[in-house]
CSV table of C-alpha atoms in Angstrom, one decimal:
chain,number,residue,atom,x,y,z
A,17,MET,CA,-8.4,73.8,-28.3
A,18,ASN,CA,-6.3,70.1,-28.3
A,19,SER,CA,-8.7,67.7,-26.7
A,20,LYS,CA,-5.8,66.4,-25.0
A,21,PHE,CA,-5.9,69.1,-22.8
A,22,LEU,CA,-9.4,68.7,-21.8
A,23,PRO,CA,-10.1,67.5,-17.9
A,24,PRO,CA,-12.5,65.1,-17.1
A,25,LEU,CA,-14.1,67.3,-14.4
A,26,LYS,CA,-17.3,66.0,-12.8
A,27,PRO,CA,-20.3,68.3,-12.3
A,28,GLU,CA,-20.0,68.6,-8.7
A,29,ASN,CA,-16.2,70.4,-9.0
A,30,SER,CA,-16.4,71.8,-12.5
A,31,ILE,CA,-16.1,75.6,-11.9
A,32,THR,CA,-14.8,76.7,-15.8
A,33,SER,CA,-18.4,77.3,-17.4
A,34,ASP,CA,-18.3,80.9,-16.8
A,35,ILE,CA,-15.0,81.3,-18.6
A,36,GLU,CA,-14.1,82.3,-21.9
A,37,PHE,CA,-10.8,82.1,-23.6
A,38,SER,CA,-9.6,84.0,-26.9
A,39,GLU,CA,-8.0,82.2,-29.2
A,40,GLU,CA,-3.8,83.4,-27.9
A,41,ASP,CA,-5.0,81.8,-24.2
A,42,ILE,CA,-5.6,78.1,-25.5
A,43,SER,CA,-3.0,77.9,-28.2
A,44,HIS,CA,-0.8,76.5,-26.2
A,45,GLY,CA,0.2,73.3,-27.9
A,46,ASP,CA,1.5,70.2,-26.2
A,47,LEU,CA,5.3,68.6,-26.2
A,48,SER,CA,4.6,66.9,-29.4
A,49,ASP,CA,5.0,70.3,-31.1
A,50,LEU,CA,8.1,71.0,-29.4
A,51,SER,CA,10.5,69.9,-31.8
A,52,LYS,CA,8.8,71.7,-34.7
A,53,SER,CA,10.7,75.0,-33.3
A,54,SER,CA,13.6,76.2,-35.3
A,55,LEU,CA,15.1,76.3,-32.0
A,56,ILE,CA,14.7,72.6,-30.3
A,57,PRO,CA,16.3,70.0,-33.3
A,58,ARG,CA,13.5,67.0,-34.0
A,59,GLY,CA,14.4,64.1,-31.6
A,60,SER,CA,16.2,65.9,-29.1
A,61,TYR,CA,14.2,64.0,-26.3
A,62,ARG,CA,15.6,60.8,-27.3
A,63,ASN,CA,18.5,58.3,-27.3
A,64,ARG,CA,19.3,60.0,-24.2
A,65,ARG,CA,21.3,57.1,-22.5
A,66,ARG,CA,23.4,57.0,-25.4
A,67,LYS,CA,24.2,60.2,-25.4
A,68,ALA,CA,25.1,59.8,-21.8
A,69,ALA,CA,27.7,56.7,-22.9
A,70,ALA,CA,29.1,58.9,-25.8
A,71,VAL,CA,29.8,62.0,-23.0
A,72,LEU,CA,31.4,59.1,-20.3
A,73,ILE,CA,33.6,57.5,-22.7
A,74,ALA,CA,34.8,60.8,-24.1
A,75,VAL,CA,35.4,62.6,-20.9
A,76,TRP,CA,37.6,58.8,-19.2
A,77,GLY,CA,38.8,58.7,-22.0
A,78,GLY,CA,40.3,62.4,-22.4
A,79,THR,CA,41.1,61.9,-18.6
A,80,ILE,CA,43.1,59.0,-19.2
A,81,THR,CA,45.2,60.7,-22.5
A,82,LEU,CA,45.9,63.9,-20.7
A,83,HIS,CA,47.8,61.5,-18.2
A,84,LEU,CA,49.6,59.4,-20.9
A,85,VAL,CA,50.8,62.7,-23.1
A,86,SER,CA,53.2,65.1,-21.8
A,87,TRP,CA,51.3,68.2,-22.6
A,88,GLY,CA,48.9,67.1,-20.6
A,89,ILE,CA,49.6,68.8,-17.4
A,90,TRP,CA,49.5,72.3,-19.2
A,91,ALA,CA,45.8,71.4,-21.1
A,92,VAL,CA,44.6,70.8,-17.6
A,93,LEU,CA,46.1,74.1,-16.5
A,94,GLY,CA,44.7,76.1,-19.7
A,95,LEU,CA,41.2,74.5,-18.9
A,96,SER,CA,41.3,75.0,-15.2
A,97,GLY,CA,42.2,79.0,-16.3
A,98,LEU,CA,39.2,78.9,-18.6
A,99,ILE,CA,37.0,77.4,-16.3
A,100,SER,CA,37.7,79.7,-13.7
A,101,ILE,CA,37.4,83.1,-15.2
A,102,PRO,CA,33.1,82.9,-15.2
A,103,LEU,CA,33.6,81.7,-11.2
A,104,VAL,CA,35.9,84.4,-10.2
A,105,ARG,CA,34.5,86.8,-12.1
A,106,LEU,CA,31.3,86.3,-9.9
A,107,PHE,CA,33.5,87.7,-6.9
A,108,PHE,CA,33.7,91.3,-8.3
A,109,VAL,CA,30.3,92.0,-9.5
A,110,ARG,CA,28.0,94.1,-7.2
A,111,PRO,CA,24.6,92.9,-7.7
A,112,ASN,CA,22.2,96.3,-8.4
A,113,PRO,CA,19.6,96.3,-4.9
A,114,SER,CA,17.5,98.6,-7.3
A,115,ASN,CA,16.5,95.3,-8.8
A,116,GLN,CA,14.7,94.0,-5.6
A,117,THR,CA,11.8,96.6,-6.5
A,118,THR,CA,9.8,97.9,-3.2
A,119,GLN,CA,5.9,97.2,-3.6
A,120,ALA,CA,4.7,99.4,-6.4
A,121,LEU,CA,1.5,101.3,-6.7
A,122,LEU,CA,-0.1,100.2,-10.2
A,123,ASP,CA,-3.1,101.4,-11.6
A,124,GLN,CA,-3.7,98.0,-12.9
A,125,TRP,CA,-2.6,95.0,-11.2
A,126,PRO,CA,-2.1,92.2,-13.7
A,127,PHE,CA,-4.4,88.9,-13.7
A,128,ILE,CA,-2.6,86.3,-12.2
A,129,SER,CA,-2.5,82.3,-12.1
A,130,LEU,CA,-1.1,80.7,-9.0
A,131,LEU,CA,-0.9,76.5,-9.4
A,132,VAL,CA,-0.2,73.5,-7.3
A,133,ALA,CA,0.5,69.9,-8.9
A,134,ALA,CA,-0.8,67.9,-5.6
A,135,LYS,CA,-0.6,64.0,-5.0
A,136,ASN,CA,-1.7,62.8,-1.7
A,137,GLU,CA,-1.1,66.1,0.0
A,138,GLU,CA,-3.6,65.8,2.6
A,139,ALA,CA,-1.5,66.6,5.8
A,140,VAL,CA,-0.6,70.0,3.9
A,141,ILE,CA,-3.4,71.1,1.3
A,142,GLU,CA,-5.6,72.5,3.6
A,143,ASP,CA,-2.8,75.0,5.0
A,144,LEU,CA,-1.7,75.8,1.5
A,145,VAL,CA,-5.5,76.9,0.1
A,146,LYS,CA,-5.9,79.1,3.3
A,147,ASN,CA,-2.9,80.5,2.5
A,148,LEU,CA,-2.8,81.8,-0.9
A,149,CYS,CA,-6.3,82.7,-0.5
A,150,GLN,CA,-5.7,85.3,1.7
A,151,ILE,CA,-2.4,87.0,0.5
A,152,ASP,CA,-2.5,91.0,0.2
A,153,TYR,CA,-3.3,91.2,-3.8
A,154,PRO,CA,-6.7,91.9,-5.6
A,155,GLY,CA,-8.9,89.2,-4.9
A,156,ASP,CA,-10.3,89.8,-8.8
A,157,ARG,CA,-6.7,89.8,-9.8
A,158,TYR,CA,-5.9,86.0,-9.3
A,159,GLU,CA,-7.0,82.9,-9.2
A,160,LEU,CA,-5.7,79.9,-7.4
A,161,TRP,CA,-5.6,76.0,-9.4
A,162,ILE,CA,-5.1,73.0,-7.8
A,163,ILE,CA,-4.6,69.7,-9.6
A,164,ASP,CA,-5.1,67.0,-7.9
A,165,ASP,CA,-3.3,64.2,-9.5
A,166,ASN,CA,-4.9,61.2,-9.1
A,167,SER,CA,-4.1,61.4,-5.4
A,168,THR,CA,-5.2,58.1,-3.1
A,169,ASP,CA,-5.7,59.6,0.3
A,170,ARG,CA,-8.1,62.2,1.1
A,171,THR,CA,-6.6,65.4,-1.0
A,172,ALA,CA,-9.8,65.1,-3.5
A,173,GLU,CA,-11.9,65.3,-0.5
A,174,VAL,CA,-10.4,68.2,1.2
A,175,LEU,CA,-10.3,70.3,-1.8
A,176,ASP,CA,-13.7,69.8,-2.9
A,177,ARG,CA,-14.6,71.1,0.3
A,178,LEU,CA,-12.6,73.9,0.5
A,179,THR,CA,-14.1,75.1,-2.7
A,180,GLN,CA,-17.3,76.1,-1.0
A,181,THR,CA,-15.4,78.6,1.3
A,182,HIS,CA,-12.7,80.0,-1.0
A,183,PRO,CA,-13.8,81.5,-4.3
A,184,GLN,CA,-10.6,82.0,-5.7
A,185,LEU,CA,-10.0,77.8,-5.3
A,186,LYS,CA,-10.7,75.8,-8.3
A,187,VAL,CA,-9.9,72.2,-8.6
A,188,LEU,CA,-8.8,69.8,-11.2
A,189,HIS,CA,-8.9,66.3,-10.7
A,190,ARG,CA,-6.9,64.0,-13.1
A,191,GLY,CA,-8.0,60.8,-13.9
A,192,GLU,CA,-5.8,57.2,-12.8
A,193,LEU,CA,-4.7,56.9,-16.7
A,194,SER,CA,-3.0,60.4,-16.7
A,195,ARG,CA,0.3,60.7,-17.7
A,196,GLY,CA,3.4,63.2,-17.8
A,197,GLY,CA,3.5,63.9,-13.5
A,198,LYS,CA,3.8,67.4,-12.5
A,199,SER,CA,4.3,68.7,-16.1
A,200,GLY,CA,1.8,66.8,-17.6
A,201,ALA,CA,-0.3,68.1,-14.5
A,202,LEU,CA,0.1,72.0,-15.2
A,203,ASN,CA,-0.3,71.5,-19.2
A,204,GLN,CA,-3.6,69.9,-18.6
A,205,VAL,CA,-5.1,72.7,-16.3
A,206,LEU,CA,-2.9,75.6,-18.7
A,207,PRO,CA,-6.2,75.9,-21.0
A,208,LEU,CA,-8.3,76.9,-17.9
A,209,THR,CA,-6.3,79.5,-16.3
A,210,ARG,CA,-6.4,83.3,-17.5
A,211,GLY,CA,-3.3,84.7,-15.9
A,212,GLU,CA,-1.1,87.1,-18.0
A,213,VAL,CA,1.6,85.5,-15.4
A,214,LEU,CA,1.3,81.6,-14.0
A,215,GLY,CA,3.1,81.4,-10.2
A,216,VAL,CA,3.7,78.0,-9.2
A,217,PHE,CA,4.2,76.3,-6.0
A,218,ASP,CA,4.3,73.0,-4.5
A,219,ALA,CA,2.1,71.8,-1.9
A,220,ASP,CA,4.7,72.5,0.9
A,221,ALA,CA,5.2,76.0,0.2
A,222,GLN,CA,4.4,79.1,2.8
A,223,VAL,CA,3.8,82.1,0.7
A,224,PRO,CA,4.3,85.4,2.2
A,225,PRO,CA,1.3,87.9,2.0
A,226,ASP,CA,2.9,90.4,0.0
A,227,LEU,CA,4.7,88.3,-2.2
A,228,LEU,CA,3.1,88.9,-5.5
A,229,ARG,CA,3.1,92.3,-5.0
A,230,GLN,CA,7.0,92.2,-4.7
A,231,VAL,CA,6.6,89.9,-8.0
A,232,VAL,CA,4.8,91.6,-10.3
A,233,PRO,CA,6.7,94.8,-10.7
A,234,LEU,CA,9.8,92.7,-11.9
A,235,PHE,CA,7.9,92.0,-14.8
A,236,SER,CA,7.5,95.8,-15.9
A,237,LEU,CA,10.7,94.6,-18.3
A,238,LYS,CA,9.2,92.8,-21.6
A,239,ASN,CA,12.6,90.9,-21.8
A,240,ILE,CA,11.8,89.3,-18.0
A,241,GLY,CA,9.9,85.8,-18.9
A,242,ALA,CA,10.1,84.5,-15.5
A,243,VAL,CA,10.8,85.3,-11.9
A,244,GLN,CA,12.5,82.8,-9.3
A,245,VAL,CA,11.4,83.9,-5.4
A,246,ARG,CA,14.5,82.8,-3.5
A,247,LYS,CA,13.3,79.7,-1.3
A,248,ALA,CA,14.1,79.1,1.9
A,249,VAL,CA,13.5,76.2,4.7
A,250,SER,CA,10.8,76.0,7.1
A,251,ASN,CA,12.2,73.1,9.5
A,252,GLN,CA,15.2,75.0,9.3
A,253,ASP,CA,16.5,73.7,12.9
A,254,PHE,CA,15.0,70.3,12.8
A,255,ASN,CA,18.3,68.3,12.1
A,256,PHE,CA,21.6,68.2,10.6
A,257,TRP,CA,20.2,67.9,7.1
A,258,THR,CA,17.6,70.5,7.1
A,259,GLN,CA,20.5,73.0,8.6
A,260,GLY,CA,22.4,72.0,5.3
A,261,GLN,CA,19.6,72.7,2.8
A,262,ALA,CA,19.1,75.9,4.3
A,263,SER,CA,22.4,76.9,4.0
A,264,GLU,CA,22.4,74.9,0.6
A,265,MET,CA,19.6,77.5,-0.8
A,266,MET,CA,21.1,80.6,0.3
A,267,PHE,CA,24.3,80.1,-1.2
A,268,ASP,CA,22.4,78.7,-4.3
A,269,ALA,CA,20.7,82.1,-4.4
A,270,PHE,CA,23.6,84.1,-3.9
A,271,VAL,CA,25.4,82.6,-6.5
A,272,GLN,CA,22.4,83.5,-9.0
A,273,GLU,CA,22.3,86.6,-8.1
A,274,TYR,CA,25.7,87.1,-9.1
A,275,ARG,CA,25.2,85.3,-12.1
A,276,ILE,CA,22.1,87.1,-13.4
A,277,PHE,CA,23.8,90.4,-12.9
A,278,ASP,CA,27.1,89.4,-14.6
A,279,GLY,CA,24.6,88.5,-17.4
A,280,GLY,CA,24.8,84.4,-17.1
A,281,LEU,CA,22.1,82.2,-16.4
A,282,GLY,CA,19.1,82.9,-14.4
A,283,GLU,CA,16.9,79.7,-13.6
A,284,LEU,CA,14.0,78.0,-11.9
A,285,ARG,CA,14.0,75.9,-8.6
A,286,GLY,CA,10.2,75.0,-9.4
A,287,ASN,CA,8.5,75.9,-5.6
A,288,GLY,CA,8.0,80.0,-6.4
A,289,GLN,CA,8.5,80.4,-9.8
A,290,PHE,CA,6.5,82.9,-11.9
A,291,VAL,CA,6.4,82.6,-16.1
A,292,ARG,CA,4.6,85.4,-18.2
A,293,ARG,CA,2.3,83.8,-20.4
A,294,ILE,CA,3.8,84.6,-23.3
A,295,ALA,CA,7.2,83.6,-22.5
A,296,LEU,CA,5.4,79.7,-21.8
A,297,ASN,CA,4.4,79.7,-25.0
A,298,HIS,CA,6.8,80.1,-26.8
A,299,CYS,CA,8.4,77.4,-25.1
A,300,GLN,CA,5.4,75.5,-25.6
A,301,GLY,CA,3.9,74.7,-22.4
A,302,TRP,CA,6.2,72.3,-19.5
A,303,ASN,CA,8.0,69.5,-21.2
A,304,GLU,CA,6.6,66.1,-20.1
A,305,GLU,CA,9.5,64.0,-21.2
A,306,THR,CA,12.1,65.6,-18.4
A,307,ILE,CA,12.3,64.3,-14.5
A,308,THR,CA,12.8,68.4,-13.6
A,309,ASP,CA,10.5,70.2,-15.6
A,310,ASP,CA,12.1,74.3,-13.8
A,311,LEU,CA,15.4,73.1,-14.6
A,312,ASP,CA,14.4,72.4,-18.2
A,313,LEU,CA,11.8,75.1,-18.4
A,314,THR,CA,15.1,77.3,-18.0
A,315,PHE,CA,16.9,76.4,-20.7
A,316,ARG,CA,14.0,76.8,-23.0
A,317,LEU,CA,13.3,80.0,-22.0
A,318,HIS,CA,17.2,81.6,-22.9
A,319,LEU,CA,17.1,79.8,-25.6
A,320,HIS,CA,13.8,82.0,-26.7
A,321,ARG,CA,16.2,85.0,-25.6
A,322,TRP,CA,13.9,85.7,-22.5
A,323,ASP,CA,15.7,86.4,-19.1
A,324,ILE,CA,15.1,85.2,-15.7
A,325,GLU,CA,14.8,87.4,-12.6
A,326,LEU,CA,15.3,86.2,-8.5
A,327,LEU,CA,13.6,88.0,-6.3
A,328,MET,CA,15.3,87.6,-3.2
A,329,PHE,CA,13.2,88.9,-0.5
A,330,PRO,CA,10.5,87.7,0.7
A,331,PRO,CA,11.9,84.3,0.2
A,332,VAL,CA,8.8,81.6,-0.5
A,333,LYS,CA,9.6,78.5,2.4
A,334,GLU,CA,9.1,74.7,1.8
A,335,GLU,CA,9.8,71.9,4.2
A,336,GLY,CA,13.3,70.4,3.8
A,337,VAL,CA,14.2,66.7,3.7
A,338,THR,CA,14.9,65.2,7.3
A,339,ARG,CA,16.5,61.7,6.3
A,340,LEU,CA,19.4,61.0,4.6
A,341,LYS,CA,17.8,58.6,2.0
A,342,PRO,CA,15.2,60.4,0.2
A,343,LEU,CA,17.6,63.4,0.4
A,344,TRP,CA,19.9,61.7,-1.6
A,345,HIS,CA,16.9,60.3,-3.7
A,346,GLN,CA,16.2,63.9,-4.2
A,347,ARG,CA,19.5,64.9,-5.2
A,348,SER,CA,20.0,63.0,-7.9
A,349,ARG,CA,16.9,63.1,-9.5
A,350,TRP,CA,18.0,67.0,-9.5
A,351,ALA,CA,21.3,66.2,-10.7
A,352,GLU,CA,20.3,63.9,-13.5
A,353,GLY,CA,17.6,66.7,-14.9
A,354,GLY,CA,20.1,69.1,-14.9
A,355,TYR,CA,22.8,67.2,-16.5
A,356,GLN,CA,19.4,65.8,-19.0
A,357,ARG,CA,18.9,69.2,-20.3
A,358,TYR,CA,22.1,69.3,-21.4
A,359,LEU,CA,21.7,66.2,-23.8
A,360,ASP,CA,18.9,67.6,-24.9
A,361,TYR,CA,19.8,70.9,-26.4
A,362,TRP,CA,23.6,70.6,-26.7
A,363,GLN,CA,23.1,71.7,-30.5
A,364,PRO,CA,21.3,75.2,-30.1
A,365,LEU,CA,23.1,75.7,-26.9
A,366,ILE,CA,27.0,75.4,-29.0
A,367,ARG,CA,25.2,77.2,-31.8
A,368,ASN,CA,25.5,80.5,-29.2
A,369,ARG,CA,21.5,80.5,-29.2
A,370,MET,CA,21.5,81.8,-26.0
A,371,GLY,CA,24.2,84.9,-26.2
A,372,THR,CA,27.5,84.8,-26.1
A,373,ARG,CA,27.7,85.4,-22.2
A,374,LYS,CA,25.2,82.9,-21.3
A,375,SER,CA,26.0,79.9,-23.5
A,376,LEU,CA,30.0,80.6,-21.5
A,377,ASP,CA,27.9,80.5,-18.5
A,378,ALA,CA,25.8,77.4,-18.9
A,379,LEU,CA,29.0,75.6,-20.3
A,380,GLY,CA,30.8,76.7,-17.2
A,381,PHE,CA,28.9,75.4,-14.9
A,382,LEU,CA,28.6,72.1,-17.2
A,383,PHE,CA,32.3,71.2,-16.8
A,384,VAL,CA,32.1,72.3,-13.1
A,385,GLN,CA,29.2,70.7,-12.3
A,386,TYR,CA,28.8,67.6,-14.6
A,387,LEU,CA,32.0,66.7,-16.5
A,388,LEU,CA,34.7,67.3,-13.5
A,389,PRO,CA,33.2,65.2,-11.3
A,390,THR,CA,33.1,62.7,-13.8
A,391,ALA,CA,36.6,63.0,-14.3
A,392,THR,CA,38.0,62.4,-10.5
A,393,LEU,CA,37.4,58.4,-10.7
A,394,PRO,CA,39.6,57.8,-14.1
A,395,ASP,CA,42.1,60.8,-12.9
A,396,TYR,CA,42.4,59.0,-9.4
A,397,LEU,CA,42.4,55.4,-10.9
A,398,MET,CA,45.5,56.9,-13.5
A,399,SER,CA,47.3,58.6,-10.3
A,400,LEU,CA,47.8,55.3,-8.7
A,401,ILE,CA,48.4,53.3,-11.8
A,402,LEU,CA,51.2,55.7,-12.9
A,403,ARG,CA,52.1,56.5,-9.4
A,404,ARG,CA,52.0,60.7,-9.8
A,405,MET,CA,49.6,63.1,-8.5
A,406,PRO,CA,46.3,63.4,-9.9
């Protein structure tokens, strides 16, 4: 076992002495091994600022050039037509309702490990533990791991107390020298888990009691590497900002459902994600070199030819951000992480490692979500200078 993953457990909260691991269970490796994969070029995570600067220069230069050449308008119309094709297709596909599986009667339910990385979550962590320890799933077929990521409040104390009354709960305390953020916490606990499927939740998650029974049947298809549960806002009616986030999450799920049915990318959204262990092994764990572990893992799963399914009902709820400033910071981080993965994995992406439909889907959203907004400013500046329409 890689010593990097061995947690500094104290005797009073060490609850893994009776667990045995097979070689397959613990052979996860760390992210330093990720570049050894033939799918991920060595040095993919380096020079991100240079890559971003090169893309910015190319977008600005291309936009300015299109304003200066006589055929620029035709190039724009042609590019717009190509980009609109996958978007228009979304309105004509009809997701198959049978994909939303009802509760299945299985001879043997798979063992599931539920993981939560918590840092200074004293206010909500007890409710989460009670919620996850009362779900409708065989008690001997799942475990709950809470990773206390060097909290400075009473999170560690609350968790240690809860281990006395909740047999499924196991706690890993990380030290002050721990690195890697949420990804590092999940990687550190990974060798201690036993689940065939690993579910990841945020500390403020509100999980429906029948969720696991709805998620598990979706893994009956061997090509499904992960399942993302639709997210919803628990405090939707609090104010304008939470109402907006609730609408956004529903629209995101709607678009993603159609993308998946049309052969495009299914995407992970952090809270409420379930990953098949063998698929996570192929990806060498969570990436500690990214700020959005879910979006990064999405690309790496698809690059390894795994599919991601979406469960629309029941949703997992989380608290919406109630103020503009932290909401802006959150969305800025999401945008940066989403863009970052294109910089990291552009080589296997353009080599069609995902497959044609998925590659076109990913490139289409690259243009719509990132490149076109980047081109907006130079487009308007040139329109003012040349006194013509954008």
